[in-house]
Coordinates of C-alpha atoms in Angstrom, one line a residue:
X19 CA -33.1 0.2 63.9
X20 CA -33.3 3.8 64.9
X21 CA -30.4 5.9 65.7
X22 CA -30.7 7.3 69.1
X23 CA -30.8 11.3 69.0
X24 CA -31.9 12.3 72.3
X25 CA -28.3 11.5 73.9
X26 CA -26.8 14.5 72.4
X27 CA -22.9 14.6 72.3
X28 CA -20.3 17.0 70.6
X29 CA -20.3 16.3 67.0
X30 CA -17.2 15.6 65.0
X31 CA -15.9 18.0 62.4
X32 CA -14.7 18.0 59.1
X33 CA -12.6 20.8 57.5
X34 CA -13.4 20.5 53.5
X35 CA -11.5 21.9 50.5
X36 CA -7.9 21.1 51.7
X37 CA -5.3 22.0 48.9
X38 CA -2.0 22.8 50.3
X39 CA 0.5 22.0 53.1
X40 CA -0.3 25.4 54.6
X41 CA -4.1 24.0 55.0
X42 CA -2.4 20.8 56.5
X43 CA -0.4 22.9 59.0
X44 CA -3.8 24.5 60.0
X45 CA -5.6 21.4 60.6
X46 CA -2.7 19.5 62.3
X47 CA -2.7 22.7 64.8
X48 CA -6.6 22.7 65.5
X49 CA -7.3 19.1 65.1
X50 CA -10.4 18.5 63.2
X51 CA -11.6 15.1 62.8
X52 CA -11.9 14.9 59.2
X53 CA -9.9 16.4 56.3
X54 CA -11.8 16.8 52.9
X55 CA -10.0 16.6 49.6
X56 CA -12.4 17.6 46.8
X57 CA -11.6 15.4 43.6
X58 CA -14.8 16.7 41.8
X59 CA -15.0 19.6 39.5
X60 CA -14.8 22.7 41.9
X61 CA -12.4 25.7 42.7
X62 CA -11.2 23.6 45.4
X63 CA -10.4 20.4 43.2
X64 CA -7.1 18.7 43.9
X65 CA -5.8 15.5 41.9
X66 CA -4.4 12.3 43.3
X67 CA -0.8 13.1 43.2
X68 CA -1.3 16.0 45.6
X69 CA -3.2 14.1 47.9
X70 CA -0.9 11.5 48.1
X71 CA 1.9 13.7 48.6
X72 CA -0.3 15.8 51.4
X73 CA -1.7 12.9 53.5
X74 CA 1.6 11.8 55.2
X75 CA 1.9 15.1 56.6
X76 CA -1.6 15.1 58.0
X77 CA -1.9 14.1 61.9
X78 CA -3.0 10.3 62.2
X79 CA -6.3 11.0 64.3
X80 CA -7.2 13.3 61.2
X81 CA -9.0 11.2 58.8
X82 CA -8.8 12.1 55.1
X83 CA -11.9 12.2 53.4
X84 CA -12.4 12.1 49.5
X85 CA -15.2 14.2 48.0
X86 CA -16.5 12.6 44.6
X87 CA -19.2 13.8 42.4
X88 CA -20.1 10.7 39.9
X89 CA -16.8 9.5 39.5
X90 CA -15.7 6.1 38.2
X91 CA -14.8 3.4 40.9
X92 CA -11.5 2.9 39.3
X93 CA -10.7 6.3 40.4
X94 CA -12.2 6.1 43.7
X95 CA -10.0 3.1 44.1
X96 CA -7.0 5.0 43.2
X97 CA -7.9 7.8 45.6
X98 CA -8.2 4.9 48.4
X99 CA -4.8 3.7 47.4
X100 CA -3.6 7.3 47.8
X101 CA -4.7 7.2 51.6
X102 CA -8.5 8.2 51.5
X103 CA -10.1 6.4 54.4
X104 CA -13.8 8.0 53.9
X105 CA -15.6 7.9 50.5
X106 CA -18.1 10.8 49.9
X107 CA -20.3 10.5 47.2
X108 CA -21.6 13.9 46.8
X109 CA -23.2 13.4 43.2
X110 CA -26.1 11.3 41.9
X111 CA -24.7 7.8 42.8
X112 CA -27.5 5.3 43.1
X113 CA -27.8 2.3 45.4
X114 CA -26.4 0.0 42.7
X115 CA -23.3 2.4 42.6
X116 CA -23.0 2.0 46.0
X117 CA -23.4 -1.7 46.5
X118 CA -20.7 -2.2 43.6
X119 CA -18.5 0.1 45.5
X120 CA -18.9 -1.7 48.5
X121 CA -18.0 -4.9 47.1
X122 CA -14.9 -3.4 45.4
X123 CA -13.6 -1.8 48.4
X124 CA -13.9 -4.7 50.5
X125 CA -12.6 -3.1 53.7
X126 CA -14.3 -2.1 56.9
X127 CA -11.9 0.3 57.6
X128 CA -13.1 2.4 54.7
X129 CA -16.3 4.3 55.1
X130 CA -18.9 5.4 52.5
X131 CA -20.8 8.7 53.1
X132 CA -23.5 9.7 50.5
X133 CA -25.4 13.2 50.0
X134 CA -28.9 14.1 50.2
X135 CA -29.2 17.5 48.8
X136 CA -32.4 19.3 50.4
X137 CA -34.6 21.7 48.7
X138 CA -37.7 22.3 50.4
X139 CA -38.4 18.8 52.3
X140 CA -37.1 15.2 52.5
X141 CA -38.8 13.2 49.9
X142 CA -39.5 10.3 52.0
X143 CA -39.1 8.8 55.6
X144 CA -37.9 5.7 54.3
X145 CA -34.2 4.8 54.7
X146 CA -32.9 6.5 51.7
X147 CA -29.6 4.3 51.1
X148 CA -28.1 0.9 52.3
X149 CA -24.4 0.1 52.8
X150 CA -23.2 3.6 54.1
X151 CA -21.4 4.7 57.2
X152 CA -22.8 8.5 57.0
X153 CA -25.8 10.1 55.3
X154 CA -24.9 14.2 54.3
X155 CA -27.5 16.3 54.4
X156 CA -26.6 19.7 52.2
X157 CA -28.5 22.4 50.5
X158 CA -29.4 21.9 47.0
X159 CA -28.2 24.0 44.4
X160 CA -28.9 23.7 40.7
X161 CA -25.2 25.2 39.7
X162 CA -23.1 23.2 42.1
X163 CA -23.1 19.9 43.8
X164 CA -21.8 21.6 47.1
X165 CA -19.6 24.1 48.5
X166 CA -21.9 26.8 48.1
X167 CA -21.9 28.2 51.7
X168 CA -25.6 28.1 51.8
X169 CA -27.8 26.6 54.6
X170 CA -31.1 24.7 54.2
X171 CA -34.0 24.8 56.9
X172 CA -32.4 22.3 59.6
X173 CA -36.0 22.1 61.1
X174 CA -36.6 19.8 58.1
X175 CA -34.4 17.5 60.1
X176 CA -35.7 17.8 63.5
X177 CA -36.6 14.7 65.0
X178 CA -35.7 12.6 61.8
X179 CA -33.8 9.2 62.3
X180 CA -31.8 7.4 60.1
X181 CA -29.9 4.1 60.2
X182 CA -26.6 6.0 59.0
X183 CA -25.3 8.8 61.3
X184 CA -26.0 12.4 59.9
X185 CA -23.3 14.6 58.8
X186 CA -24.7 18.1 58.3
X187 CA -23.3 20.4 55.6
X188 CA -24.2 23.7 53.8
X189 CA -23.7 27.2 55.4
X190 CA -22.3 26.4 58.8
X191 CA -20.6 29.1 60.4
X192 CA -19.3 29.9 64.1
X193 CA -22.4 31.7 64.6
X194 CA -25.1 29.3 63.6
X195 CA -23.4 26.6 64.8
X196 CA -25.2 25.8 67.9
X197 CA -28.6 26.0 66.7
X198 CA -27.6 23.7 63.9
X199 CA -26.5 21.2 66.5
X200 CA -29.4 21.6 68.7
X201 CA -31.9 21.2 65.9
X202 CA -30.3 18.5 64.0
X203 CA -28.1 16.5 66.3
X204 CA -25.5 15.3 63.8
X205 CA -22.7 13.0 64.1
X206 CA -20.5 15.1 62.2
X207 CA -20.4 19.1 61.0
X208 CA -19.0 19.7 57.4
X209 CA -17.5 23.3 56.9
X210 CA -15.4 24.9 53.9
X211 CA -16.4 28.3 52.8
X212 CA -17.1 29.9 56.2
X213 CA -13.6 29.1 57.4
X214 CA -12.1 30.8 54.3
X215 CA -10.8 34.1 53.3
X216 CA -10.5 34.9 49.5
X217 CA -10.9 31.3 48.9
X218 CA -8.0 30.2 51.0
X219 CA -8.4 28.4 54.5
X220 CA -8.2 31.2 57.2
X221 CA -6.5 29.9 60.5
X222 CA -8.0 32.1 62.7
X223 CA -11.6 31.2 60.9
X224 CA -10.7 27.5 61.2
X225 CA -9.4 28.0 65.1
X226 CA -12.7 29.8 66.1
X227 CA -15.2 27.3 64.2
X228 CA -13.4 24.2 66.1
X229 CA -13.1 25.8 69.4
X230 CA -16.9 26.9 69.2
X231 CA -17.6 23.6 68.4
X232 CA -15.9 21.5 71.2
X233 CA -17.0 24.2 73.8
X234 CA -20.8 23.8 72.9
X235 CA -23.3 23.3 76.1
X236 CA -25.6 20.9 74.5
X237 CA -27.3 20.5 77.8
X238 CA -28.4 24.0 78.0
X239 CA -29.1 24.8 74.3
X240 CA -32.7 25.4 74.3

């Protein structure tokens, strides 16, 4: 079954790399759909204890996403116990890992997103992963698994359809957002570095990005 991509709607938005109560307050004010906590090695890394303390202060309609890179299922389960509602697999996890994780979670209220890192092209038109709820497309980097702030050529995804909804990541800004959404028509856009100043979430930049997204005129975007 192909996902219908001609019926364009405003994408959801995920603000990733949340680390502090100040970040939570910014998100509560501007209400993105998802809040990303990075558990993998990164300058934005947070621990289970921090996340467990922060999530109760997050507005209920903002879903907590845990970002993992090749981490053990036992650790992911602890993150779910801490309040994570979406598991974002941003490493080299294979289909067997996804299947085992799905069985272990055994809860349809917990979603699984899996990344594909784009270099020059998509390797195949076949459905890349099964048992997932979101397919993240991010820019390939030889030195980092994500959060680089670098975009890939969105035309690679133009006209592509997948069973799982597309989550678009990598180098998104308030300035290029309209083109990205017009070309890719994603279910969700994922942003981090472009809404930061000196490595910390910037209230004004978050405000501008979220408002720009929600005000897009997708019926006059050619």
